[in-house]
Tab-separated table of C-alpha atoms in Angstrom:
chain	number	residue	atom	x	y	z
A	1	LEU	CA	145.452	174.358	73.178
A	2	ARG	CA	143.513	172.382	70.584
A	3	GLN	CA	146.208	172.930	67.944
A	4	ILE	CA	148.963	171.815	70.288
A	5	SER	CA	147.185	168.596	71.227
A	6	GLN	CA	146.361	167.769	67.598
A	7	ARG	CA	149.909	168.447	66.483
A	8	THR	CA	151.503	166.213	69.124
A	9	ILE	CA	149.103	163.379	68.402
A	10	SER	CA	149.373	163.550	64.626
A	11	THR	CA	153.173	163.912	64.515
A	12	ALA	CA	153.927	161.241	67.106
A	13	SER	CA	156.036	158.484	65.633
A	14	ARG	CA	154.387	155.080	65.613
A	15	ARG	CA	156.262	151.957	66.468
A	16	GLN	CA	156.025	149.286	63.832
A	17	LEU	CA	154.997	146.031	65.473
A	18	GLU	CA	156.177	142.763	64.059
A	19	ASN	CA	153.435	140.498	62.740
A	20	ARG	CA	153.635	137.371	64.896
A	21	VAL	CA	150.341	135.832	63.818
A	22	PRO	CA	151.964	133.112	61.643
A	23	GLU	CA	154.139	132.030	64.581
A	24	LYS	CA	151.122	131.807	66.886
A	25	GLN	CA	149.112	129.923	64.250
A	26	LYS	CA	151.891	127.372	63.899
A	27	LEU	CA	152.107	126.990	67.696
A	28	PHE	CA	148.381	126.503	68.234
A	29	GLN	CA	147.848	124.196	65.233
A	30	GLU	CA	150.702	121.892	66.229
A	31	ASP	CA	149.492	118.395	67.091
A	32	ASN	CA	151.296	117.785	70.385
A	33	GLY	CA	148.430	116.303	72.391
A	34	LEU	CA	147.837	119.408	74.513
A	35	PRO	CA	144.442	121.080	74.713
A	36	VAL	CA	144.341	124.518	73.120
A	37	TYR	CA	144.025	126.296	76.478
A	38	LEU	CA	147.415	124.908	77.578
A	39	LYS	CA	149.403	125.437	74.364
A	40	GLY	CA	150.560	128.918	75.378
A	41	GLY	CA	153.152	127.595	77.811
A	42	ALA	CA	153.762	127.592	81.551
A	43	MET	CA	151.674	130.687	82.224
A	44	ASP	CA	148.623	129.018	80.668
A	45	GLY	CA	149.137	126.008	82.927
A	46	LEU	CA	149.428	128.234	85.981
A	47	LEU	CA	146.305	130.207	85.088
A	48	TYR	CA	144.411	126.956	84.475
A	49	ARG	CA	145.400	125.535	87.871
A	50	VAL	CA	144.566	128.751	89.716
A	51	THR	CA	141.194	128.962	87.981
A	52	MET	CA	140.350	125.343	88.764
A	53	GLY	CA	141.455	125.759	92.375
A	54	LEU	CA	139.284	128.834	92.848
A	55	THR	CA	136.367	127.047	91.196
A	56	VAL	CA	136.655	123.997	93.460
A	57	PHE	CA	137.097	126.168	96.560
A	58	GLY	CA	134.147	128.401	95.588
A	59	THR	CA	131.886	125.423	94.919
A	60	GLY	CA	132.781	123.859	98.264
A	61	TYR	CA	132.196	127.144	100.084
A	62	VAL	CA	128.804	127.647	98.436
A	63	LEU	CA	127.749	124.100	99.349
A	64	TYR	CA	128.881	124.677	102.951
A	65	GLU	CA	126.940	127.944	103.203
A	66	LEU	CA	123.826	126.301	101.732
A	67	MET	CA	124.103	123.532	104.310
A	68	VAL	CA	124.483	126.057	107.149
A	69	ALA	CA	121.549	128.107	105.859
A	70	SER	CA	119.317	125.026	105.615
A	71	MET	CA	119.861	123.999	109.245
A	72	PRO	CA	117.516	125.656	111.752
A	73	LYS	CA	119.213	127.593	114.521
A	74	LYS	CA	118.765	126.247	118.027
A	75	GLN	CA	116.714	128.490	120.284
A	76	LYS	CA	118.162	129.081	123.742
């Protein structure tokens, strides 16, 4: 069993990946007025908006819960 697993791993053909680092460097170093966290395209913008929305919602919810926790409950 050990020989079979070693043989299949060692003889497996590897895909050669294209080096796209120079393309990405050119994209991110371009002076187009965008912050670096938005230079990746539409998906970066979407992720940024979702993250900011969750942050604002979470902050508001925490403040609400702190306010509720600080108010004494009325005794009946």
